[in-house]
mmCIF file of C-alpha atoms in Angstrom:
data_model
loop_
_atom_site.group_PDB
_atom_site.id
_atom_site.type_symbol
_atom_site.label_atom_id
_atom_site.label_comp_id
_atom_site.label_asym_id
_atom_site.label_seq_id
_atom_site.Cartn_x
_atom_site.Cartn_y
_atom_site.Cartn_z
ATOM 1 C CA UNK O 1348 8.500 6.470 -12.472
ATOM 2 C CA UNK O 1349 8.671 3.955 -14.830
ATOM 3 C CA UNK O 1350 6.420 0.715 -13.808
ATOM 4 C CA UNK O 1351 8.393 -1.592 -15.886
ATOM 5 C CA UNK O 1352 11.894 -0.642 -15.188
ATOM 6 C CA UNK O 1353 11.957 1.206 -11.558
ATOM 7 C CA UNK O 1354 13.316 3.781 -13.193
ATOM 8 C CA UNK O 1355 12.865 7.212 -11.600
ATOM 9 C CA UNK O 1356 12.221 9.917 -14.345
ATOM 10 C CA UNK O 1357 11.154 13.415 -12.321
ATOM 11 C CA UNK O 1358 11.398 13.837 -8.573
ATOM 12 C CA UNK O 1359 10.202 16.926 -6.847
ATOM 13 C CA UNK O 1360 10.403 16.838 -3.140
ATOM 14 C CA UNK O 1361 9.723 20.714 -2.490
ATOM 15 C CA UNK O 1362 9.249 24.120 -3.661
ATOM 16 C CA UNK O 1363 12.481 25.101 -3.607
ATOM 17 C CA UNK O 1364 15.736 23.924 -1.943
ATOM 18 C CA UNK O 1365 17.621 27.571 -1.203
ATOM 19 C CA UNK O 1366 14.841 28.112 0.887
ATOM 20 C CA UNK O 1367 13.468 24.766 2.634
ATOM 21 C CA UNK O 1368 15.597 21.608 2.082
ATOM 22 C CA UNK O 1369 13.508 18.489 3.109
ATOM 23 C CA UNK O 1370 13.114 16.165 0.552
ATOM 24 C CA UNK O 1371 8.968 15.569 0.817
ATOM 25 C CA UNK O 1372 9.820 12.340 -1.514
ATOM 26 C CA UNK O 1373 11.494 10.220 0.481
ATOM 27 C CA UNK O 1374 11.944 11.770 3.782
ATOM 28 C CA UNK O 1375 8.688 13.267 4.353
ATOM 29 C CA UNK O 1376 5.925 10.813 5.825
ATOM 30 C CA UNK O 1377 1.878 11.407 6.170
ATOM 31 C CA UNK O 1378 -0.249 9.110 7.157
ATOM 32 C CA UNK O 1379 -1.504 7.484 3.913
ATOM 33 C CA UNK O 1380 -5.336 7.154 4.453
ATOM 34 C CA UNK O 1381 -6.943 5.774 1.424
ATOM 35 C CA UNK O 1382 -4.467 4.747 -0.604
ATOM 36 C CA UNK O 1383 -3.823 1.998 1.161
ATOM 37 C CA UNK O 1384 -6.917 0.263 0.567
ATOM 38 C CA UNK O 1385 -5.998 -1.600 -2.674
ATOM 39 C CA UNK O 1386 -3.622 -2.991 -0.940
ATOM 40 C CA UNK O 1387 -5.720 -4.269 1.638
ATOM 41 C CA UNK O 1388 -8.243 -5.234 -1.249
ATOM 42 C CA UNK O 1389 -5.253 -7.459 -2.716
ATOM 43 C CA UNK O 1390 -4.919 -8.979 0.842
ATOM 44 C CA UNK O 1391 -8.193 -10.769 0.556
ATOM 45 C CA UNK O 1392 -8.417 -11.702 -3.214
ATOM 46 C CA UNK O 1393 -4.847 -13.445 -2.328
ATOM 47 C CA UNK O 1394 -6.679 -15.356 0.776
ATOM 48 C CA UNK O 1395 -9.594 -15.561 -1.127
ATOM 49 C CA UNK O 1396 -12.288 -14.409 1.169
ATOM 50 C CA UNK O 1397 -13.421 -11.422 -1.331
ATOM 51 C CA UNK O 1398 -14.502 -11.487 -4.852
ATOM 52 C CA UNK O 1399 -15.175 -8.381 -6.907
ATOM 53 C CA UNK O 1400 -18.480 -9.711 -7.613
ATOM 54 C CA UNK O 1401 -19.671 -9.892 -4.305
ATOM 55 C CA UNK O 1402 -22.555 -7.749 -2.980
ATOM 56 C CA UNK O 1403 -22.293 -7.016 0.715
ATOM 57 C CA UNK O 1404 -25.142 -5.009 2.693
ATOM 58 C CA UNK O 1405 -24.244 -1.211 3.298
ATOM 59 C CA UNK O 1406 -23.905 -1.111 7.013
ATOM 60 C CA UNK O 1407 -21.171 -0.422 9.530
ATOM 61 C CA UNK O 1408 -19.066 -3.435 10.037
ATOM 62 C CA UNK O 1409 -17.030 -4.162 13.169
ATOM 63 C CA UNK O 1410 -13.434 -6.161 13.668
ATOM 64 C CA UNK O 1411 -12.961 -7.654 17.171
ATOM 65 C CA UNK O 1412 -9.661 -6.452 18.931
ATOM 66 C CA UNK O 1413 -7.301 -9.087 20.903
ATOM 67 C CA UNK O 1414 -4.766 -8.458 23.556
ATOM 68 C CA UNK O 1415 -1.211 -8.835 23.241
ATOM 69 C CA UNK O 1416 -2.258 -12.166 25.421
ATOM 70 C CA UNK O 1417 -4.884 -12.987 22.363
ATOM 71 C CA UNK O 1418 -7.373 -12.271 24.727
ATOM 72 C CA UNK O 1419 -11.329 -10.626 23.905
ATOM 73 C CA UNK O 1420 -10.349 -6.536 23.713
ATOM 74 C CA UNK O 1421 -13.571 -5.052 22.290
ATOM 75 C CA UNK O 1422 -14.480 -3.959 18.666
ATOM 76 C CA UNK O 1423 -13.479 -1.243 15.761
ATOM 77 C CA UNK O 1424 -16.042 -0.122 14.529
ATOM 78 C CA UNK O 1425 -15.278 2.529 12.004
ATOM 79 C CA UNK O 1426 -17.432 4.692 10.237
ATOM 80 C CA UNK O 1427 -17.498 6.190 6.312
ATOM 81 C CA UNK O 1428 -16.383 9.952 6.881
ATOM 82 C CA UNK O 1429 -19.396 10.949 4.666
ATOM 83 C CA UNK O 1430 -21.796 9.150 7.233
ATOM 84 C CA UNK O 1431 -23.062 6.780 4.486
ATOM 85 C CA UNK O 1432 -23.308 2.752 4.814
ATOM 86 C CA UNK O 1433 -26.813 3.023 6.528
ATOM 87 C CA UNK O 1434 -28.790 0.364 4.418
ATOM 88 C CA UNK O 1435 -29.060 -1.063 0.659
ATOM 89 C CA UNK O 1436 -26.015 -3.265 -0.876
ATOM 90 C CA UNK O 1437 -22.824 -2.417 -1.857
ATOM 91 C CA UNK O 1438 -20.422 -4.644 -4.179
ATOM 92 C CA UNK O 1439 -17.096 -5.313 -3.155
ATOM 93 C CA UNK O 1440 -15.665 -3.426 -6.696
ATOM 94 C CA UNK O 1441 -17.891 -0.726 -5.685
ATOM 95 C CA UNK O 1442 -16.246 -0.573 -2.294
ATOM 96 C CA UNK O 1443 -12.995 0.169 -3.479
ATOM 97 C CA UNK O 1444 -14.348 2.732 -6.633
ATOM 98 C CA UNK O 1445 -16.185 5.004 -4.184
ATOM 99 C CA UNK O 1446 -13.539 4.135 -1.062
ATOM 100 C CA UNK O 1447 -15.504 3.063 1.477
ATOM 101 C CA UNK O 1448 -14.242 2.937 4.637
ATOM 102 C CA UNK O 1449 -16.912 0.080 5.451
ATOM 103 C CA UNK O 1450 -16.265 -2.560 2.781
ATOM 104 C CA UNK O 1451 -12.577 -2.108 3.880
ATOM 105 C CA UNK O 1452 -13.186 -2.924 6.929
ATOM 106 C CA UNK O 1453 -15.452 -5.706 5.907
ATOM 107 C CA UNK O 1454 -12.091 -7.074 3.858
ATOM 108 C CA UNK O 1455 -10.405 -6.761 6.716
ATOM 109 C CA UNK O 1456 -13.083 -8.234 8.889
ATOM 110 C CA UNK O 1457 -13.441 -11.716 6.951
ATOM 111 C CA UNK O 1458 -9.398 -12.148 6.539
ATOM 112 C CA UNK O 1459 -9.363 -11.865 10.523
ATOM 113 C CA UNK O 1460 -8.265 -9.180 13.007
ATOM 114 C CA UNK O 1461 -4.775 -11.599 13.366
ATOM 115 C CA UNK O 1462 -4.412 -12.738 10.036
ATOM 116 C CA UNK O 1463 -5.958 -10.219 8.267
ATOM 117 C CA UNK O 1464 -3.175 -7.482 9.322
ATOM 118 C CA UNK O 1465 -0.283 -9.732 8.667
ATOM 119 C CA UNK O 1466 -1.316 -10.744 5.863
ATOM 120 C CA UNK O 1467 -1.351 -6.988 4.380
ATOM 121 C CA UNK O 1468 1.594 -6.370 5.973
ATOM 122 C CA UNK O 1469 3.853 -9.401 4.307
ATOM 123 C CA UNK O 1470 2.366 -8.054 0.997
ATOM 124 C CA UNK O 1471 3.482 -4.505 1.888
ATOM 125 C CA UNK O 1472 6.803 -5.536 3.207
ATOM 126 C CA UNK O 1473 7.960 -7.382 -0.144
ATOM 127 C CA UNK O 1474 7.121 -4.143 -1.888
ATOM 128 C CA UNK O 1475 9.514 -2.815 0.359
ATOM 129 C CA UNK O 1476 7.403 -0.538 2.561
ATOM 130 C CA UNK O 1477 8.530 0.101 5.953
ATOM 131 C CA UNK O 1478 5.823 -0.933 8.817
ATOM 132 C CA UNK O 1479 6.436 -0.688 12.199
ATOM 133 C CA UNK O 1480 4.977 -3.516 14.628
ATOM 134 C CA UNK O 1481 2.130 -0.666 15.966
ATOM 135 C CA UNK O 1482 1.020 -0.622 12.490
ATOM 136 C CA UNK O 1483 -0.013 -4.189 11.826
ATOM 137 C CA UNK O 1484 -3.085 -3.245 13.549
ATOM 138 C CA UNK O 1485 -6.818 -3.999 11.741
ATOM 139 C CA UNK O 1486 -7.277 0.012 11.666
ATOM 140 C CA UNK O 1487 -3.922 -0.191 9.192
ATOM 141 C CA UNK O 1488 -7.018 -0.928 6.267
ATOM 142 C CA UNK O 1489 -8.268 2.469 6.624
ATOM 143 C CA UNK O 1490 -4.365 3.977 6.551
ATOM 144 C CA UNK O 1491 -3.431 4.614 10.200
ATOM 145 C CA UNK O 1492 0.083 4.329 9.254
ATOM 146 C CA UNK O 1493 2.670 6.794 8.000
ATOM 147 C CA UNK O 1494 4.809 6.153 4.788
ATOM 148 C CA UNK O 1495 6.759 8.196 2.095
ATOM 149 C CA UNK O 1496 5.635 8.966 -1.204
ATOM 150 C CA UNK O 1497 8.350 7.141 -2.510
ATOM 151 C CA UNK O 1498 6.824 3.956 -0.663
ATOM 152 C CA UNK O 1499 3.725 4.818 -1.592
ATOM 153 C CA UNK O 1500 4.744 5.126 -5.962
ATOM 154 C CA UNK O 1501 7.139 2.095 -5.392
ATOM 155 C CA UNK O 1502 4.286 -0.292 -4.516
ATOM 156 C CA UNK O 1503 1.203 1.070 -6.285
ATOM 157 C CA UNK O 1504 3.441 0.603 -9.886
ATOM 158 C CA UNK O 1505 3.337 -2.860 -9.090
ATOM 159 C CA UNK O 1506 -0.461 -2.915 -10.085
ATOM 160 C CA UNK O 1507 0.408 -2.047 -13.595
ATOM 161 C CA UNK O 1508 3.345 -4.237 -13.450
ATOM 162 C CA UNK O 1509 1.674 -7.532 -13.280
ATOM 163 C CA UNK O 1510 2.485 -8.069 -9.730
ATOM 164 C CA UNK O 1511 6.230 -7.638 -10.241
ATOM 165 C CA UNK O 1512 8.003 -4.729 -7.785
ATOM 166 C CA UNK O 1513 11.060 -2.828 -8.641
ATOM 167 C CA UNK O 1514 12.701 -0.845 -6.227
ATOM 168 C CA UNK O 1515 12.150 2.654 -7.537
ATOM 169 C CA UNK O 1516 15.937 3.621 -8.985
ATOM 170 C CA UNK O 1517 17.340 7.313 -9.227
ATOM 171 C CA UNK O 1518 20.542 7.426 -10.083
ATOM 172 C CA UNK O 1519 21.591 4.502 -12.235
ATOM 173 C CA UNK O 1520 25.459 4.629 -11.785
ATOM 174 C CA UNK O 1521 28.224 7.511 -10.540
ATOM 175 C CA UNK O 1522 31.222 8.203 -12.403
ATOM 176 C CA UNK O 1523 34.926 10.407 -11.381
ATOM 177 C CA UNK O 1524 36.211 12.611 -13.382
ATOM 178 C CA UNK O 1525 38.246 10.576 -15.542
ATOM 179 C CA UNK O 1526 35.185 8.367 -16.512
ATOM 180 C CA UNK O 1527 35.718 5.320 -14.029
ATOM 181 C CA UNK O 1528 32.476 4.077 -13.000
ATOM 182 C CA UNK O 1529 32.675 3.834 -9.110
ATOM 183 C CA UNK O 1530 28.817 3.077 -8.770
ATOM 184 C CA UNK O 1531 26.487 1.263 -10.367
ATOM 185 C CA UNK O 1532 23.190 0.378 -9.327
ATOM 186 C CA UNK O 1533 21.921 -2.741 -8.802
ATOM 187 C CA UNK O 1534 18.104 -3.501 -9.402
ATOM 188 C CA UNK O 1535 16.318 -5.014 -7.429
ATOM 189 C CA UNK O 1536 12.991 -7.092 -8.411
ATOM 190 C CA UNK O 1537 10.688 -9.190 -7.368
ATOM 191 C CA UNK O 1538 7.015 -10.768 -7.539
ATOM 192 C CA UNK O 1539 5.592 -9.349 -4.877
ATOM 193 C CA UNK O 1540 1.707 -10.210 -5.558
ATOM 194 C CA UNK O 1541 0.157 -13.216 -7.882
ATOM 195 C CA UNK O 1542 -0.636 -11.538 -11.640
ATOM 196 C CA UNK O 1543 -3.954 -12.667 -11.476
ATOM 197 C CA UNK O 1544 -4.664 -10.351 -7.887
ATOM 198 C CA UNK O 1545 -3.008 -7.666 -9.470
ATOM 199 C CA UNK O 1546 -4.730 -7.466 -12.681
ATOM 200 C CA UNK O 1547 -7.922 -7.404 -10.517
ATOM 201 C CA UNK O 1548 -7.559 -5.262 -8.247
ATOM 202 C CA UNK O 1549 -6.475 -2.703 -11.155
ATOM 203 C CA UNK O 1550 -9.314 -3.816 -13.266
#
């Protein structure tokens, strides 16, 4: 896809269509894991409770739950899948470089088990990714959620886009036989993150 544009250049949603038609691009949904973490990252540079700079110790951190009341429900307390985080400092840039699970959650964790998840998911949402109420959960920084790829290439782009999102765009317009142009596509952008948080979070 083309960052600047929307424009969608190749799409390959399977093997082969005569023998399995299900379009993995759009209709096809995984749960995301990992790659949802700069977004999360881009969460808390925007409420300004993480710097890049900043050197957090290596433990496991812990998010306290709420009921749908806003009552006490316990804590998440995640762990890295390699088993790591058990002492020593870790920076917040390094965090996000080697993907660990516990400086996520320690994003997540100072931007607030309420506002923390909303916040990610407004950002999300204006990059036109689909979330579910279940989702906006504090385990939603690790990737609990399922999404398409074509969510997924949509939002990253806007990274390298200097916080500007375009709706990714296959077919720009539709014409009948005898040339009449009976669609057209209409593009559809919008700043969906500050430059500044973008242009970090890439860096």
């Amino acid at each position: 896809m083309l960052f600047r544009s929307g424009f969608v250049k190749a799409w390959v949603g399977g093997a082969n269509i005569d023998h399995f038609a299900y379009d993995h691009v759009r209709q096809g949904k995984r749960q995301v894991g990992s790659t949802i973490k700069p977004f999360v990252y881009a969460a808390g540079i925007t409420m300004n409770v993480v710097k890049p700079g900043m050197v957090i110790p290596n433990i496991q951190y812990c998010v306290d739950l709420f009921d749908p009341a806003g009552n006490p429900d316990g804590q998440w307390c995640p762990k890295n899948s390699d088993g790591s985080g058990g002492g020593g400092t870790i920076s917040i840039k390094k965090g996000l470089w080697l993907s660990q699970n516990n400086v996520a959650v320690y994003v997540m964790k100072q931007m607030g088990a309420l506002a923390g998840p909303k916040t990610v998911a407004k950002l999300m949402r204006d990059m036109d990714i689909e979330l579910n109420d279940r989702d906006v959960v504090p385990a939603m920084c690790l990737g609990s959620m399922d999404l398409s790829l074509h969510e997924l290439v949509g939002a990253q782009a806007t990274f390298v886009n200097k916080g500007i999102y375009n709706r990714p765009t296959a077919i720009l317009r539709i014409e009948d036989r005898f040339g009449n142009v009976i669609y057209s596509a209409k593009s559809v952008s919008r700043e969906a993150m500050n430059e500044h948080v973008a242009y970090t979070v890439l860096k």
